Short mmCIF file of C-alpha atoms in Angstrom, two decimals:
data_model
loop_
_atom_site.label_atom_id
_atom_site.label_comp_id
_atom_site.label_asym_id
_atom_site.label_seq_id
_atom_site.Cartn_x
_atom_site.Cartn_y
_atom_site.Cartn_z
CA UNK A 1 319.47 142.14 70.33
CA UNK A 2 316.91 139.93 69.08
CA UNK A 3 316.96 136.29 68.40
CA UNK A 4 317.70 134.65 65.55
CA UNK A 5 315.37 132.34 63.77
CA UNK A 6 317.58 128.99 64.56
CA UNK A 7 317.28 129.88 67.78
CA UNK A 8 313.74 130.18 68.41
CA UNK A 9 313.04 127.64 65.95
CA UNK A 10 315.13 125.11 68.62
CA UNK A 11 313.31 126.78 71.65
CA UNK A 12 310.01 126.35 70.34
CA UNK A 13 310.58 122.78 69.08
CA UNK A 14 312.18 122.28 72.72
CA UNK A 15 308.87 123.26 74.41
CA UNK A 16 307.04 121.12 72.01
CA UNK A 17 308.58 118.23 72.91
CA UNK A 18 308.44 119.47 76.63
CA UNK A 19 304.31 119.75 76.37
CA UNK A 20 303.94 116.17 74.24
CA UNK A 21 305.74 114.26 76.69
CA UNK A 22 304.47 116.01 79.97
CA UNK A 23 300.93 115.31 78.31
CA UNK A 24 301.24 111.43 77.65
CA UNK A 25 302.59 111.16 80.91
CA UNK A 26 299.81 112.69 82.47
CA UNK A 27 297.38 110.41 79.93
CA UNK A 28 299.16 106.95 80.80
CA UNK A 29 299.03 108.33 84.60
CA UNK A 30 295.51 109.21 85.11
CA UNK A 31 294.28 105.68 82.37
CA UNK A 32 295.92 103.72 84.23
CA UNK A 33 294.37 105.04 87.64
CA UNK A 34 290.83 105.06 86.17
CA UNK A 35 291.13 101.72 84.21
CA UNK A 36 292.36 99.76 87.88
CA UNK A 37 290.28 101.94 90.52
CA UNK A 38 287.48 100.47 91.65
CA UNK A 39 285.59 103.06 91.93
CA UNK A 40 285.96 104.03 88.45
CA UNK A 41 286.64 101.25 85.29
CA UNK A 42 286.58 98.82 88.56
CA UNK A 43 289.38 96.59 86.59
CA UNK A 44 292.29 95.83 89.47
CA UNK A 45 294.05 93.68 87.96
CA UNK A 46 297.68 95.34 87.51
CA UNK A 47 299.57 92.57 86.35
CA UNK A 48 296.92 91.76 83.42
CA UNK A 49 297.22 95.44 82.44
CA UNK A 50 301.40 95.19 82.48
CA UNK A 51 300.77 92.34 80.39
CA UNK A 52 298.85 94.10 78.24
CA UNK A 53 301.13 97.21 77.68
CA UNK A 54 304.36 95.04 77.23
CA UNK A 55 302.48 92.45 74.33
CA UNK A 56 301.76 95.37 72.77
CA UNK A 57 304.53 97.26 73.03
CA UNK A 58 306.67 94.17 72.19
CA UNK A 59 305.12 93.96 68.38
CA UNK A 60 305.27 97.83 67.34
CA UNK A 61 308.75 97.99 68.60
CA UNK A 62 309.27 94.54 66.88
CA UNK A 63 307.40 96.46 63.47
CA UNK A 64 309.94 99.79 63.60
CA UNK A 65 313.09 97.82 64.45
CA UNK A 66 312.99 95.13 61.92
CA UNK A 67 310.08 95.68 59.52
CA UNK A 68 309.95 99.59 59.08
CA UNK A 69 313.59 100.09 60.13
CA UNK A 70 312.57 103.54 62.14
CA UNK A 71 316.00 102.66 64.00
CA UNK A 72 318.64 100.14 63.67
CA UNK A 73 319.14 97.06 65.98
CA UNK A 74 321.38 97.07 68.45
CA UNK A 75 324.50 93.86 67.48
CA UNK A 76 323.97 91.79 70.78
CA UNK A 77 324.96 87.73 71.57
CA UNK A 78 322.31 85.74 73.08
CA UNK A 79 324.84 85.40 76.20
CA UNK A 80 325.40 89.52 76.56
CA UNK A 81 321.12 89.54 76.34
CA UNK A 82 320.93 86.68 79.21
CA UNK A 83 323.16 88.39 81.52
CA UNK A 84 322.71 92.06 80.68
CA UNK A 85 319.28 92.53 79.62
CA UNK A 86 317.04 89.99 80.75
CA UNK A 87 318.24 91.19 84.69
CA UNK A 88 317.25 94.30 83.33
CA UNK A 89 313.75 93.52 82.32
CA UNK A 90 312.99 91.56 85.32
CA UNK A 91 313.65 94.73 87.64
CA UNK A 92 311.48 96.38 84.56
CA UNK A 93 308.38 94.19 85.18
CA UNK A 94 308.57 94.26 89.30
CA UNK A 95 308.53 98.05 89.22
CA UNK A 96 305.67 98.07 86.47
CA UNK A 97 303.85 95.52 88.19
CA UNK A 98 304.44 97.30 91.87
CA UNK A 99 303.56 100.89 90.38
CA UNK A 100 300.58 99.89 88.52
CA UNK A 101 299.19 98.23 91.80
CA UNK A 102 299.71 101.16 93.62
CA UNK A 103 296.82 103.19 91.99
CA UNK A 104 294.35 100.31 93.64
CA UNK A 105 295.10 101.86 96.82
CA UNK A 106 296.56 105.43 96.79
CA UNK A 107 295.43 108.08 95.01
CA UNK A 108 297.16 109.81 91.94
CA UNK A 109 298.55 112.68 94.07
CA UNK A 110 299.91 110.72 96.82
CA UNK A 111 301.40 108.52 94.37
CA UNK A 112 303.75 111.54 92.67
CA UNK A 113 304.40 112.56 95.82
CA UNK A 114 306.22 109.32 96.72
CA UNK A 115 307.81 109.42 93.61
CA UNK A 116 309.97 112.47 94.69
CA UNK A 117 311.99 109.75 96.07
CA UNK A 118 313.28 108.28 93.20
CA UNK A 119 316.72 110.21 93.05
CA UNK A 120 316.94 109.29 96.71
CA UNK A 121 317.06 106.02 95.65
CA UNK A 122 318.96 106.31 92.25
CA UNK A 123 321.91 108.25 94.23
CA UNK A 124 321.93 105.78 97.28
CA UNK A 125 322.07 102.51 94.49
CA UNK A 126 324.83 104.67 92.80
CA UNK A 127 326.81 104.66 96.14
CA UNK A 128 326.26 101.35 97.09
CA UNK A 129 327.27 99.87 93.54
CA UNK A 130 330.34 102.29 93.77
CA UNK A 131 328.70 104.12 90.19
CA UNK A 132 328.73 107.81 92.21
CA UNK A 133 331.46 108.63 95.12
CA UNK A 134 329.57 109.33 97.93
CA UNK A 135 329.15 113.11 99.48
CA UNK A 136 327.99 114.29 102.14
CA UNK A 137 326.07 117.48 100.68
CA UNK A 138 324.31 115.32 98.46
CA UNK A 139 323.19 112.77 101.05
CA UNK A 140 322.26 115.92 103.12
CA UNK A 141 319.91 117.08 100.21
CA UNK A 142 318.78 113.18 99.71
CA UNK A 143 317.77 113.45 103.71
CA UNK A 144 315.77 116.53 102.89
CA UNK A 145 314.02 115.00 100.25
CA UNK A 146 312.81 112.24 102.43
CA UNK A 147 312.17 114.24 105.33
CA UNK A 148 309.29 116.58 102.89
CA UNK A 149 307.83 113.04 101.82
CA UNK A 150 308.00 111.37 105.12
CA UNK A 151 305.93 114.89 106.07
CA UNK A 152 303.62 114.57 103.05
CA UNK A 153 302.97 110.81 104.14
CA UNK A 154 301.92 112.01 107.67
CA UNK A 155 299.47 114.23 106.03
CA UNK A 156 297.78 112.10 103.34
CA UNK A 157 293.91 111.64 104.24
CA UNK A 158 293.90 108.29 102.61
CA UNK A 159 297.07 106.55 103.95
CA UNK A 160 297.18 103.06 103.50
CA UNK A 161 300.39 101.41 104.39
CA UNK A 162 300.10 98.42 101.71
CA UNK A 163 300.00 100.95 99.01
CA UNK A 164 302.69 102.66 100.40
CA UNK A 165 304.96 99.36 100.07
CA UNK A 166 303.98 98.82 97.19
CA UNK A 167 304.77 101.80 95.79
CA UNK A 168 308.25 102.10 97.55
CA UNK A 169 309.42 98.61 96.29
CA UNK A 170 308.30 100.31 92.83
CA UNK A 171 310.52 102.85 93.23
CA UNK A 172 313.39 100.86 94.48
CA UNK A 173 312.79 98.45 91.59
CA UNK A 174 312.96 101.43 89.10
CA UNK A 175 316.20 102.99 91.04
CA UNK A 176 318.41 99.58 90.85
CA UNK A 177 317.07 98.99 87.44
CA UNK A 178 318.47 102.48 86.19
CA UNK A 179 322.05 101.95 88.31
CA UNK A 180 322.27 98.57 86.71
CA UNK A 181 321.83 99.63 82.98
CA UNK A 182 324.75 101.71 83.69
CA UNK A 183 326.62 98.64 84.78
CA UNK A 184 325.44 96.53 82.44
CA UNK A 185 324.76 97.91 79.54
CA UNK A 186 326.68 101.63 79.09
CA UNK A 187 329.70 100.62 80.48
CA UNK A 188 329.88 97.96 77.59
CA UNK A 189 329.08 100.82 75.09
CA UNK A 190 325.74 99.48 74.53
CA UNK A 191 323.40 102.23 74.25
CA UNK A 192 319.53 101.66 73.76
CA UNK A 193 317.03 104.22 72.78
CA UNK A 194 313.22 104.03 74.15
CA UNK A 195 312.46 101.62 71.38
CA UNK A 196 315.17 99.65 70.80
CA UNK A 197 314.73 99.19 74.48
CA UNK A 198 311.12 97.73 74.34
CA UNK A 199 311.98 95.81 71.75
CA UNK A 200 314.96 93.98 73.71
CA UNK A 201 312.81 94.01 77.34
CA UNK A 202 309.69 94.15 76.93
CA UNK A 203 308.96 90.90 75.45
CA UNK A 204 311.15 89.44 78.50
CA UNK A 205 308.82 91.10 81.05
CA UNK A 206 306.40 89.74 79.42
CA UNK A 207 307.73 86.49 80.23
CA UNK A 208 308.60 87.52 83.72
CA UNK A 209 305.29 88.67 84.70
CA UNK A 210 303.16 85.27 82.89
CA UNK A 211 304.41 83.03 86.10
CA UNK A 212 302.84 85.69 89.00
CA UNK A 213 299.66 86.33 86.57
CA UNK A 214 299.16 82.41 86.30
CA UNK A 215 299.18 81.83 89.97
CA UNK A 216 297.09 85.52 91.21
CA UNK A 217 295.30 86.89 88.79
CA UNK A 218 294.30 84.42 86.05
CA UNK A 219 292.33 82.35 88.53
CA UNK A 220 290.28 84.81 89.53
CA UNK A 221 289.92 86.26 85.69
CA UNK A 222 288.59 82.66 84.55
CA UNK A 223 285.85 82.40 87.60
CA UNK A 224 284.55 86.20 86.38
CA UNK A 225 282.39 85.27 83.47
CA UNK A 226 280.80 89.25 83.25
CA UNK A 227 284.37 89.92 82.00
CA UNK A 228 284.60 90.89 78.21
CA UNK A 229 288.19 92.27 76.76
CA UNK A 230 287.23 96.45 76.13
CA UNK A 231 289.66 96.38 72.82
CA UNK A 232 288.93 100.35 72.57
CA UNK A 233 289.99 101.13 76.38
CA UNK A 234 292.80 98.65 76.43
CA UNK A 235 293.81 99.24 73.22
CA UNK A 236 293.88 103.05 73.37
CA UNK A 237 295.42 102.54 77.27
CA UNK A 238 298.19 101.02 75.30
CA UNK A 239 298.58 103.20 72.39
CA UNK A 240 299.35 105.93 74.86
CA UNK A 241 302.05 104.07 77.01
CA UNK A 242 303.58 102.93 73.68
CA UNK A 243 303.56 106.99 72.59
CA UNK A 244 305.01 107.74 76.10
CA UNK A 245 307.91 106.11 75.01
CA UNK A 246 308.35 107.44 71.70
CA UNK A 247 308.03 110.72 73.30
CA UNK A 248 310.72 110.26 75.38
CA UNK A 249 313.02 109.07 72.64
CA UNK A 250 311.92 112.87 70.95
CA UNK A 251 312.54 115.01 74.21
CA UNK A 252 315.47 112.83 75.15
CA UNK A 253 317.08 113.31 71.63
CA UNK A 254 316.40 116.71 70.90
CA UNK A 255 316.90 118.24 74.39
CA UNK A 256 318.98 115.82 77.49
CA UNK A 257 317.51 113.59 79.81
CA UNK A 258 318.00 116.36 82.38
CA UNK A 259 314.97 118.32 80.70
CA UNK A 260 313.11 115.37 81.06
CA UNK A 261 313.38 115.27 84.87
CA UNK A 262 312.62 118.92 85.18
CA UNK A 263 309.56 118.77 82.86
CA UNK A 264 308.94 115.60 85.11
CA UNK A 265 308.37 117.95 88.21
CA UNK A 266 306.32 120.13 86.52
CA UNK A 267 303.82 117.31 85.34
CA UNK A 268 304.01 115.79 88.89
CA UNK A 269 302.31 119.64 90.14
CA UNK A 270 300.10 119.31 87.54
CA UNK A 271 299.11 115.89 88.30
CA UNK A 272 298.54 116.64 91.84
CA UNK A 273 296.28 119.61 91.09
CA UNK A 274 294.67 117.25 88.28
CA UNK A 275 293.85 114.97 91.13
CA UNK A 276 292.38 117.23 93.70
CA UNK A 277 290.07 119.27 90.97
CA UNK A 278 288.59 116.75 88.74
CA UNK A 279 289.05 113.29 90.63
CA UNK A 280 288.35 114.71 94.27
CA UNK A 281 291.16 113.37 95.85
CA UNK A 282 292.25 115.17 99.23
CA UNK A 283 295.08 117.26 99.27
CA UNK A 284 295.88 118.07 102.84
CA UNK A 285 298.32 121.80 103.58
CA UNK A 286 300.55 119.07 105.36
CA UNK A 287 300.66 117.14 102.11
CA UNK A 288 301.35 120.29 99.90
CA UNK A 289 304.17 121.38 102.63
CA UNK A 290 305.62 118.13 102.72
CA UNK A 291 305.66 117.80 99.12
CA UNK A 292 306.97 121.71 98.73
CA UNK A 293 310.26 120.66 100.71
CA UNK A 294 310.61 117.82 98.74
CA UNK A 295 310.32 119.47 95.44
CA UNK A 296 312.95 122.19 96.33
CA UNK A 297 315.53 119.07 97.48
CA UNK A 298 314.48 117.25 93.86
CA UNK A 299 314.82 121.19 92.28
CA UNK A 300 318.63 121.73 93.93
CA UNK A 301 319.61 117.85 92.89
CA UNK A 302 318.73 118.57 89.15
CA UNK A 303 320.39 122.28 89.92
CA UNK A 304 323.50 120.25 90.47
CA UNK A 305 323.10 118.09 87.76
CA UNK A 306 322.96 121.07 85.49
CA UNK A 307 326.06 122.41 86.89
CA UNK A 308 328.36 119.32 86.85
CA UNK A 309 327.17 119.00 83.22
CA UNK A 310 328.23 122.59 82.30
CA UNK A 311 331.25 121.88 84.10
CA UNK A 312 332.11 118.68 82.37
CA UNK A 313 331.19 119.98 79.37
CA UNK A 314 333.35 123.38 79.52
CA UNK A 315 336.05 121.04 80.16
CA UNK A 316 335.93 118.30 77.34
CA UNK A 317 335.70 121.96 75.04
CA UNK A 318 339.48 123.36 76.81
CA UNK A 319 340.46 120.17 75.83
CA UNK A 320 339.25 120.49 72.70
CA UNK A 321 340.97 123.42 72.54
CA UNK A 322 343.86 122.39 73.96
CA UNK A 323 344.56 119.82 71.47
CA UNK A 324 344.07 122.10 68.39
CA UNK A 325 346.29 123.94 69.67
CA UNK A 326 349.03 121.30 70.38
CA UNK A 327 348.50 120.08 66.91
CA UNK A 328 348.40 123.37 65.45
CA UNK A 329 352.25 124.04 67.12
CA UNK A 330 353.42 120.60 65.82
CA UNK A 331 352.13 121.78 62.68
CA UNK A 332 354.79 124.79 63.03
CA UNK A 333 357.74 122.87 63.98
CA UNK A 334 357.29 120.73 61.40
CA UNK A 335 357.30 123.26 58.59
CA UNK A 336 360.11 125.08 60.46
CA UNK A 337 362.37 121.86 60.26
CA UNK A 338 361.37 121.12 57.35
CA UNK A 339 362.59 124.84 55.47
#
């Protein structure tokens, strides 16, 4: 039995949105690593570059939201934005500012590898802010995780342990920032969309990240006089992080977030192969193994994911079902008192 047309119509659209995301993630990526390398665009200045990104980020989600009305504003007091969203974008800027210095001193495929940690560090937030009950098959699968990146780590040809911080405070950064948008902002019923969300934090990262640029970076950007502002790299850099978000909006949408994290793994392969054809970096077998047990812990996580969503879904639909029928019965007694 073949499929219908509305049916591959979806699939196809699916995978588009699948290919558009996993490729602007793999453009902001591998910009971003040439742009502060240097050995490459020779530019390391990571906050700068934040900066950068969240100005302009800041005034084309300021130009859909309120000039071209793409989507609506979110209704939000200046006292819910100070205490739910401004904690929010500070969290924002540390792990943007932490990440982004992380490609000065790792390389690209190191760098995904580390980020296999990331639902290691969502689920152990979740725990510890009592968002997810805590169980032991999990946390055994969370162990496993770390174990493959603790392995890749102990095979990485280029180890340097200041990159490694600084990408694991990234990560945390990025983990507490996730768990607290659930606390803050969800639980209130406040949902925001990748644009509505630039438009409420980015301009406060912005703000957040002016006071660490004045005191380390600015100094040393006023004493280099050879310096001149590259509007077509910076410009295009940030044209692509600004699409990375819209394309998240699309995939998150028109698919779930949960096909975002496993088109997320498949970009993170490609990345890694990315890195060790075209930009030379060594991949060590102890790396790929490492990585390899890692990726089958991340693979079983979003396996369970899948499943508890079925689950929860099959159950809201009994319900459904359920109450139709309840109401349908009422219906019946009704009528039959009523003749």
């Amino acid at each position: 039995m073949g499929l219908s047309e509305g049916v591959v119509k979806k699939i196809v659209l699916s995978y588009t949105y699948v290919s558009i995301w996993i490729l602007l993630s793999f453009m902001v990526i591998v910009y971003n690593k040439y742009i502060l390398d240097r050995k490459m665009y020779n530019w390391p200045y990571p906050i700068s570059l934040t900066m950068i990104h969240m100005a302009f980020c800041s005034c084309l989600a300021y130009i859909l939201v309120r000039v071209v009305q793409v989507v609506e504003a979110v209704s939000m007091s200046w006292e819910l934005y100070l205490k739910s969203v401004v904690p929010i974008g500070l969290l924002y800027s540390l792990s943007l500012w932490l990440s982004n210095s992380a490609y000065i001193y790792l390389s690209v495929s190191f760098i995904q590898m580390l980020k296999a940690l990331m639902p290691v560090a969502v689920y152990s937030m979740s725990v510890f802010c009592n968002k997810e009950a805590f169980n032991s098959e999990t946390m055994a699968n969370m162990i496993s995780i770390s174990i493959g990146v603790g392995i890749a780590a102990y095979g990485e040809a280029k180890f340097d342990s200041w990159g490694v911080m600084l990408q694991l405070g990234a990560v945390a950064f990025e983990a507490t920032r996730l768990v607290l948008i659930q606390i803050l902002l969800t639980s209130k019923g406040i949902t925001l969309n990748p644009i509505t969300s630039l438009y409420y934090v980015a301009p406060c990262c912005l703000v957040f990240l002016f006071f660490p640029w004045l005191l380390v970076e600015f100094p040393i950007l006023k004493d280099t006089s050879t310096f001149h502002f590259d509007y077509v790299i910076f410009g295009s850099n940030s044209l692509c992080a600004f699409a990375l978000n819209l394309a998240v909006f699309l995939l998150v949408g028109k698919t779930s977030a949960l096909t975002m994290n496993v088109a997320g793994v498949v970009k993170d392969w490609l990345l890694i192969a990315f890195s060790w054809s075209v930009i030379k970096d060594t991949v060590t077998p102890i790396n790929l193994f490492g990585y390899a047990l890692a990726f089958l812990g991340v693979a079983y996580y979003n396996h369970c994911k899948l499943q508890a969503l079925k689950a929860k879904e099959a159950q809201q639909q009994q319900q459904q079902q359920g109450d139709e029928e309840a109401g349908r019965l009422l219906q019946d007694k009704e009528a039959e008192d009523n003749s």
